Coordinates of C-alpha atoms in Angstrom, one line a residue:
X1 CA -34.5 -68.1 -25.1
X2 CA -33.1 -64.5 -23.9
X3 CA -33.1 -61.6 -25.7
X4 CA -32.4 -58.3 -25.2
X5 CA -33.3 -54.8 -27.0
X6 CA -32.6 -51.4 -26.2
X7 CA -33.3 -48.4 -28.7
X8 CA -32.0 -45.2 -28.7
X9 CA -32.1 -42.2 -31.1
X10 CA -29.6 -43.8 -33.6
X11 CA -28.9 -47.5 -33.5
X12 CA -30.8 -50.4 -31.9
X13 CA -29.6 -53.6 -31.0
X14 CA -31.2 -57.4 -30.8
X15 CA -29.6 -60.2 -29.4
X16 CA -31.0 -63.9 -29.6
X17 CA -29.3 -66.6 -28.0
X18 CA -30.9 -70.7 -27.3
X19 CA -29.5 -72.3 -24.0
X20 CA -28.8 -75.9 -24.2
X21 CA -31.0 -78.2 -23.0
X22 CA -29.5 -80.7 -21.9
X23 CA -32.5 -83.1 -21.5
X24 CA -33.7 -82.8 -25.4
X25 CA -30.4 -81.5 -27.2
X26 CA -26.3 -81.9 -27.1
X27 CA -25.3 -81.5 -30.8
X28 CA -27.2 -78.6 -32.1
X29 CA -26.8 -76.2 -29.4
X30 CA -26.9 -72.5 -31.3
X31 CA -27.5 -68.9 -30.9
X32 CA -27.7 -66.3 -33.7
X33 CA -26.9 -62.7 -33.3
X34 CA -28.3 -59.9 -35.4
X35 CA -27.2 -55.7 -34.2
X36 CA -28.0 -53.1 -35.8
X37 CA -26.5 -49.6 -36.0
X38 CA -28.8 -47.3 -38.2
X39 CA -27.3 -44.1 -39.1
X40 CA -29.8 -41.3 -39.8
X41 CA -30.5 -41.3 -44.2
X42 CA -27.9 -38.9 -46.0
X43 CA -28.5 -35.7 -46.7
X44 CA -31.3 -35.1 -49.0
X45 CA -29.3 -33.3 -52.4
X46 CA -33.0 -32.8 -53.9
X47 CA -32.8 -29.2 -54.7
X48 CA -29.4 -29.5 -55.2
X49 CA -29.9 -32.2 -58.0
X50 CA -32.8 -30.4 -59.7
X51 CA -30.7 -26.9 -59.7
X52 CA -27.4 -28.6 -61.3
X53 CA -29.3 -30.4 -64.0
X54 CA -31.4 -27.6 -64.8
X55 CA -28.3 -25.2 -65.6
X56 CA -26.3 -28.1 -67.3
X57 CA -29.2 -28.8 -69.8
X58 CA -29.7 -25.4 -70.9
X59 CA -25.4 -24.8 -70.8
X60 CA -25.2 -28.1 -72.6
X61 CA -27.4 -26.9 -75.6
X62 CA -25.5 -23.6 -75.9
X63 CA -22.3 -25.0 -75.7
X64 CA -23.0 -27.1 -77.8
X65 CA -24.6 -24.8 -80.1
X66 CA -21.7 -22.3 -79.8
X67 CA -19.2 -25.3 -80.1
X68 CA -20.5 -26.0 -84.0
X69 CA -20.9 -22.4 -85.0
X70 CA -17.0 -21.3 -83.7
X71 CA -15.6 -24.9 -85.1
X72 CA -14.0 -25.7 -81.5
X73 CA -13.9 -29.0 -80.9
X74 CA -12.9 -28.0 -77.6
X75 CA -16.7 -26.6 -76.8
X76 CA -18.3 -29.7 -78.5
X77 CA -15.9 -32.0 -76.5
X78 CA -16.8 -30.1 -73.0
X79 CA -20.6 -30.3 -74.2
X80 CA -20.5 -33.5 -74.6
X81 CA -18.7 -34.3 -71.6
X82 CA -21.6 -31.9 -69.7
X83 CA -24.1 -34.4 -71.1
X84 CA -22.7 -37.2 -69.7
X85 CA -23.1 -35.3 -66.4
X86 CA -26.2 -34.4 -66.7
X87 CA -27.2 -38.5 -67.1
X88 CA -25.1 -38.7 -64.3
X89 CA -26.5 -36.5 -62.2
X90 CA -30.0 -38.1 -62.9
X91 CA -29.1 -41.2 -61.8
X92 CA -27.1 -40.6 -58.7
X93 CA -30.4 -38.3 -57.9
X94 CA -32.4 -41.6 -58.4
X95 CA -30.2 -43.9 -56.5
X96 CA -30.5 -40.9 -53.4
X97 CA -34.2 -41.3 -53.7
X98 CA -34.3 -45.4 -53.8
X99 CA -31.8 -45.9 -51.2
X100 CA -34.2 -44.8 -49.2
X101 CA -37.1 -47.2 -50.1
X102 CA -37.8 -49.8 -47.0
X103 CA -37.2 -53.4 -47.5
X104 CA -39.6 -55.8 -49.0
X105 CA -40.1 -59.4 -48.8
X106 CA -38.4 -59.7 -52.0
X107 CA -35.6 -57.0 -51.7
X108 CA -34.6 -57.3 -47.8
X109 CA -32.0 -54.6 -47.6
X110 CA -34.4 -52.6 -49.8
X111 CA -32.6 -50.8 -53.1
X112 CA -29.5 -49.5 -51.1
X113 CA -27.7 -51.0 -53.9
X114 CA -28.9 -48.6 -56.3
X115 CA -26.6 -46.1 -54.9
X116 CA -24.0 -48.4 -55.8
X117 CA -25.2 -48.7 -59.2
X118 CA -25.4 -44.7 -59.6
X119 CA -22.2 -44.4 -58.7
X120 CA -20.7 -47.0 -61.0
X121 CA -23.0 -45.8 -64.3
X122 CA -21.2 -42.5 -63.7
X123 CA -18.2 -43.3 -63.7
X124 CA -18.6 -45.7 -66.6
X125 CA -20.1 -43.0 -69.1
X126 CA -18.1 -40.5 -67.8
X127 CA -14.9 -42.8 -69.1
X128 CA -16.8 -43.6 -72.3
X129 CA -17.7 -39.9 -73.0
X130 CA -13.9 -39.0 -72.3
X131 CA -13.2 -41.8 -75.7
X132 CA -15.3 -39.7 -77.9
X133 CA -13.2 -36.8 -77.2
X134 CA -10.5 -38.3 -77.4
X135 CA -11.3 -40.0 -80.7
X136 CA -12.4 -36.1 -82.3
X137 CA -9.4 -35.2 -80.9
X138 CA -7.4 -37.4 -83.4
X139 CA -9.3 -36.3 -86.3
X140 CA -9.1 -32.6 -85.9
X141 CA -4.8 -33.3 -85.7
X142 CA -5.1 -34.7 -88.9
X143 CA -7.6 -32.3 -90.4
X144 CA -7.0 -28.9 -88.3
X145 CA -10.0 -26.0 -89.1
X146 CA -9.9 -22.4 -87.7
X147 CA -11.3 -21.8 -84.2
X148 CA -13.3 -18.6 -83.4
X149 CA -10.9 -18.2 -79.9
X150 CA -13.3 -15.4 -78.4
X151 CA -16.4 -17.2 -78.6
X152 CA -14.6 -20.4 -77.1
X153 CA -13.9 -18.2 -74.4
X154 CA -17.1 -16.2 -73.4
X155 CA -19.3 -19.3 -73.9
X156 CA -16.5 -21.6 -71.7
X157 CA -16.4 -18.6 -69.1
X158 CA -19.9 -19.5 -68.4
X159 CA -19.4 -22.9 -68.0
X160 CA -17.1 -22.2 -65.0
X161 CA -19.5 -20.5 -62.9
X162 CA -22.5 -22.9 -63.9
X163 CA -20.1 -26.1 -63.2
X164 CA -18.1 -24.3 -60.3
X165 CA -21.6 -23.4 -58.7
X166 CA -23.3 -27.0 -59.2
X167 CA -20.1 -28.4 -58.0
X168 CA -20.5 -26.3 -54.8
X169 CA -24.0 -27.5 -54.2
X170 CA -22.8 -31.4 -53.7
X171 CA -19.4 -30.5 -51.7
X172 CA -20.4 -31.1 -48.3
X173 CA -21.9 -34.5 -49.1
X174 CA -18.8 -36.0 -50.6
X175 CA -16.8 -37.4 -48.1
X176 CA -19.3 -39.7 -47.2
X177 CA -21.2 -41.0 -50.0
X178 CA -19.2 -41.7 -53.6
X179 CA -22.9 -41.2 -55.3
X180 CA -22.6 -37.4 -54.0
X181 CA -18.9 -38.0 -54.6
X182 CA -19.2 -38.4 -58.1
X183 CA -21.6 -35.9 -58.6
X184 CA -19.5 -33.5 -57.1
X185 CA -16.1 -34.9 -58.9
X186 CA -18.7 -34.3 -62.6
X187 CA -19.2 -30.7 -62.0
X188 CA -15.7 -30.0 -60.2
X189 CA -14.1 -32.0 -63.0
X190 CA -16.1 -29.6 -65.6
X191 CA -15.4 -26.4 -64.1
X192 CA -11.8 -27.2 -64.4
X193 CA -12.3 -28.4 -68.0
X194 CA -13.8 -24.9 -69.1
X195 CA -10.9 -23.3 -67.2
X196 CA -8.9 -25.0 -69.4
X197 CA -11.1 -24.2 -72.7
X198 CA -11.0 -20.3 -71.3
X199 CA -7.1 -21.0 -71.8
X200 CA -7.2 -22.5 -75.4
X201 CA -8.5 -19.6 -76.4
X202 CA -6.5 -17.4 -75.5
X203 CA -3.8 -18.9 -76.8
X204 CA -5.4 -19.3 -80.3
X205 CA -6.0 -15.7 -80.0
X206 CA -2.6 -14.8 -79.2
X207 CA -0.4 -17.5 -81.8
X208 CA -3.0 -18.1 -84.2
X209 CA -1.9 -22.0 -83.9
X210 CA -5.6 -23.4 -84.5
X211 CA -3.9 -27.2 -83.5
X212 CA -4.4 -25.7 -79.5
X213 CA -7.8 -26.6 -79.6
X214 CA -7.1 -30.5 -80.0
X215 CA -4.4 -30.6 -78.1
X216 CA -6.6 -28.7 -75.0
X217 CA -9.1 -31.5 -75.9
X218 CA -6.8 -34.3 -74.9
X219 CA -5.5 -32.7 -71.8
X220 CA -9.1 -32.6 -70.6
X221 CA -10.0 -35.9 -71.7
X222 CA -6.4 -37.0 -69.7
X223 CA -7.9 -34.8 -66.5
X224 CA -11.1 -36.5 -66.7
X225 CA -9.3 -40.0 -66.5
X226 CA -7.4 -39.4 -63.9
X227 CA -10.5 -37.8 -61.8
X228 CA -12.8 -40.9 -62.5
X229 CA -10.2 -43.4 -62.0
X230 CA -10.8 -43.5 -58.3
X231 CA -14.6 -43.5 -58.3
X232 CA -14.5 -46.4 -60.8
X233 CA -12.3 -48.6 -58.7
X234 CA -13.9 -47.5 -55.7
X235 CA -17.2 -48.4 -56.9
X236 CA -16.7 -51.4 -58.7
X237 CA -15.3 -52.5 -55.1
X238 CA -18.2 -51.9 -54.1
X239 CA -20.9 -54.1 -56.7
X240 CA -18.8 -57.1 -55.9
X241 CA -18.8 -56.8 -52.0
X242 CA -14.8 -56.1 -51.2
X243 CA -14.2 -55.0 -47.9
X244 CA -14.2 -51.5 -47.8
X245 CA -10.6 -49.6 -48.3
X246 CA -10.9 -47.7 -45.5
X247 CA -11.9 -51.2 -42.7
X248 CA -8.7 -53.4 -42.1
X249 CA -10.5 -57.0 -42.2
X250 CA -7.6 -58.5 -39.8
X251 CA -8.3 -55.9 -37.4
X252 CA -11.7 -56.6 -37.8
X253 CA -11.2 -60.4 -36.8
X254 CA -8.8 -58.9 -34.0
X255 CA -11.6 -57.2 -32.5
X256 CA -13.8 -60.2 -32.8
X257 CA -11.7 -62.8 -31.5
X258 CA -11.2 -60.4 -28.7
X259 CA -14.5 -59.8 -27.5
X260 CA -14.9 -62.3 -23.8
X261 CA -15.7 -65.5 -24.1
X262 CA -15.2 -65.8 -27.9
X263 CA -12.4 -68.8 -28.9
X264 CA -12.8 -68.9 -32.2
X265 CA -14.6 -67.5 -35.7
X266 CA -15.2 -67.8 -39.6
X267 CA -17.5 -67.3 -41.9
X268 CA -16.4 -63.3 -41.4
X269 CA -18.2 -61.2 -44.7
X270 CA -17.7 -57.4 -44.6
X271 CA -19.4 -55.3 -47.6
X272 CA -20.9 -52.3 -48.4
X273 CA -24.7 -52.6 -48.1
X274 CA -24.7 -48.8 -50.0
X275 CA -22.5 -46.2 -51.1
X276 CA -23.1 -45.0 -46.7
X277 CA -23.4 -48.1 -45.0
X278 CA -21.1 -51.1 -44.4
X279 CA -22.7 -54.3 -43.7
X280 CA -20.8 -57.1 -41.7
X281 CA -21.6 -61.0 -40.7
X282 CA -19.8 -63.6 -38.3
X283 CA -19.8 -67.0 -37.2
X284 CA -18.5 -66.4 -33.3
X285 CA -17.4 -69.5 -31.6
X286 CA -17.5 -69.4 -27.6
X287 CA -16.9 -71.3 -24.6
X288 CA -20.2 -70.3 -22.9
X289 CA -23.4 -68.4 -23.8
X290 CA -22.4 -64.6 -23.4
X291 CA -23.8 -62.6 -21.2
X292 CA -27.3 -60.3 -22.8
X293 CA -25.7 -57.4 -23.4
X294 CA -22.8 -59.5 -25.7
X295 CA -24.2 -58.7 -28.9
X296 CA -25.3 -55.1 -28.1
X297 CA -22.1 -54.4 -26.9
X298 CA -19.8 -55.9 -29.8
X299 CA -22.5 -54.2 -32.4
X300 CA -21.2 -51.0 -30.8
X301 CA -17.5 -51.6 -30.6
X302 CA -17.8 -52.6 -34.6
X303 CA -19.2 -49.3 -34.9
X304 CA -17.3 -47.3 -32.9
X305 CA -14.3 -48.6 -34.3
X306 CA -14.9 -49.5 -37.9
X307 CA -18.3 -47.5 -38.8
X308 CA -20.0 -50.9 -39.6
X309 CA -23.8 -50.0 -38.9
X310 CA -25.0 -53.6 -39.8
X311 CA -23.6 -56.3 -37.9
X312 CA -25.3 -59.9 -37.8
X313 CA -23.6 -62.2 -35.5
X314 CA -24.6 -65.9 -35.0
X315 CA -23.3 -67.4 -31.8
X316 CA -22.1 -71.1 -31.4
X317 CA -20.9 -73.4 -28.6
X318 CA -17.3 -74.7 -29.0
X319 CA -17.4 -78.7 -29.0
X320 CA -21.5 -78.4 -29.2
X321 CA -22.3 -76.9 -32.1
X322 CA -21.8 -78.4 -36.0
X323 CA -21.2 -75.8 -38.3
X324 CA -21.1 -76.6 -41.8
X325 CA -19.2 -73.3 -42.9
X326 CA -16.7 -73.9 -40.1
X327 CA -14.6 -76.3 -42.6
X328 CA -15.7 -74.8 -46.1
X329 CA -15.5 -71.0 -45.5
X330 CA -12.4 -70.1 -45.1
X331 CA -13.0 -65.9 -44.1

């Protein structure tokens, strides 16, 4: 057997690979490949969490407060809406905290799943919360009631800087994680919202028109759809292992099939491991067994190219080696 290992600050790389022998063995020649590429964890939002669900609890209950006393149904629709963030927040600041939990005999790519989950659960309330408003919505168009329009105001003027500032807190983790995404998308989403409460009221104040106030609660329940939309898909992509939007799986095969030595391949599986890290496995048919470095080296190029951090390769012999996947799996 051969291997080769070599470790560096930010990935490592294993490569396994059985010669034939030719005086025991001529049918079940084999060699399994398993690379690594291990990013450093994501940015611990810690503070950040605490901090944003701190000032949404306590903006939540005077909202909400505020909402009942002035009659808007545009503050109680926005409280409740802030609620559902604040669950949110609490469980995308779990799944950040689990993700990074080592792996067990039981759960072998430990609970970077969770992350999944997190991201998923908030997008899922978040359209659930949006059919409650949309629902009180209806009712206060068939039953209109007077709106204090300067309370609605000075109450949703606060919720702009508390949302605008949470939201600020999560920005620079977004790109790269949906869980911070979505997090960020709550508050960025609610800032917005309360812009647009800010806005009912004045125009209550100025046409006396007390039927605003619905109608500003169906805009933002419309705003919130069309915000959450993408983390939902995005996300539920994710629980049932598609290939990542952003990876091309063909050119992903390409660079397999490419690599020296390799004539053929199946059994290719590319998935999101978490909401950070893209997992990918392959079935690499050569003509010869590749040189030490061959598994190191394709690790790399899969990450290079395609940011796949997990890659786990087996190797087999073309014409030696029976492959049961080779006829079923049709990746």
């Amino acid at each position: 057997m051969q291997e080769s290992r070599q470790d560096s600050r930010h990935d490592q790389a294993h490569g396994h690979s059985h010669a034939p022998d030719d005086a025991h063995d001529h049918h079940h020649d084999h060699g399994h490949g398993h690379a690594h590429g291990h990013v450093h964890a994501p940015k611990d939002f810690g503070r950040a969490f605490a901090l944003g669900i701190a000032l949404n609890v306590g903006f939540v209950v005077v909202e909400a407060a505020y909402g009942f006393l002035s009659n808007s149904m545009a503050l109680v629709a926005d409280a409740g809406h802030n609620l559902s963030d604040v669950l949110g927040l609490a469980a995308a600041w779990l799944a950040s905290v689990l993700v990074k939990r080592t792996a067990t005999a039981r759960f072998t790519y430990g609970l970077r799943g969770s992350s999944i989950l997190a991201a998923l659960f908030n997008a899922v309330t978040l359209l659930v919360a949006t059919g409650a408003i949309i629902a009180e919505a209806i009712q206060r168009f068939l039953a209109p009631a007077p709106v204090a329009g300067t309370t609605v105001m000075v109450v949703a003027g606060i919720g702009i800087l508390i949302n605008g500032f949470t939201a600020w807190l999560f920005a620079s983790g977004g790109k790269h994680d949906i869980n911070i995404r979505g997090a960020y998308l709550h508050m960025a989403a609610d800032a917005a919202v309360s812009l647009g409460v800010v806005l009912a009221g004045l125009a209550i104040l100025a046409t006396g028109y007390d039927w605003i106030d619905p109608v500003v609660s169906l805009i933002i329940a419309a705003f919130i759809i069309i915000t959450t939309w993408g983390l939902l898909i995005e996300s539920l992509r994710m629980a049932l292992a598609a290939v990542p939007p952003r990876i091309d799986p063909q050119a992903v095969r390409a660079c397999l099939a490419g690599r020296p030595g390799v004539v053929g391949l199946h059994d290719l599986h590319i998935w999101s491991m978490s909401t950070t890290e893209v997992a990918l496995t392959a079935h690499l048919v050569v003509a010869d067994i590749p040189e030490g470095r061959f598994l190191k080296e394709t690790a790399e190029a899969l990450r290079a190219r395609f940011g796949i951090h997990h890659t786990t390769l087996q190797i087999e012999l073309e014409g030696r080696t029976a492959c049961t996947l080779a006829q079923d799996c049709t990746a």
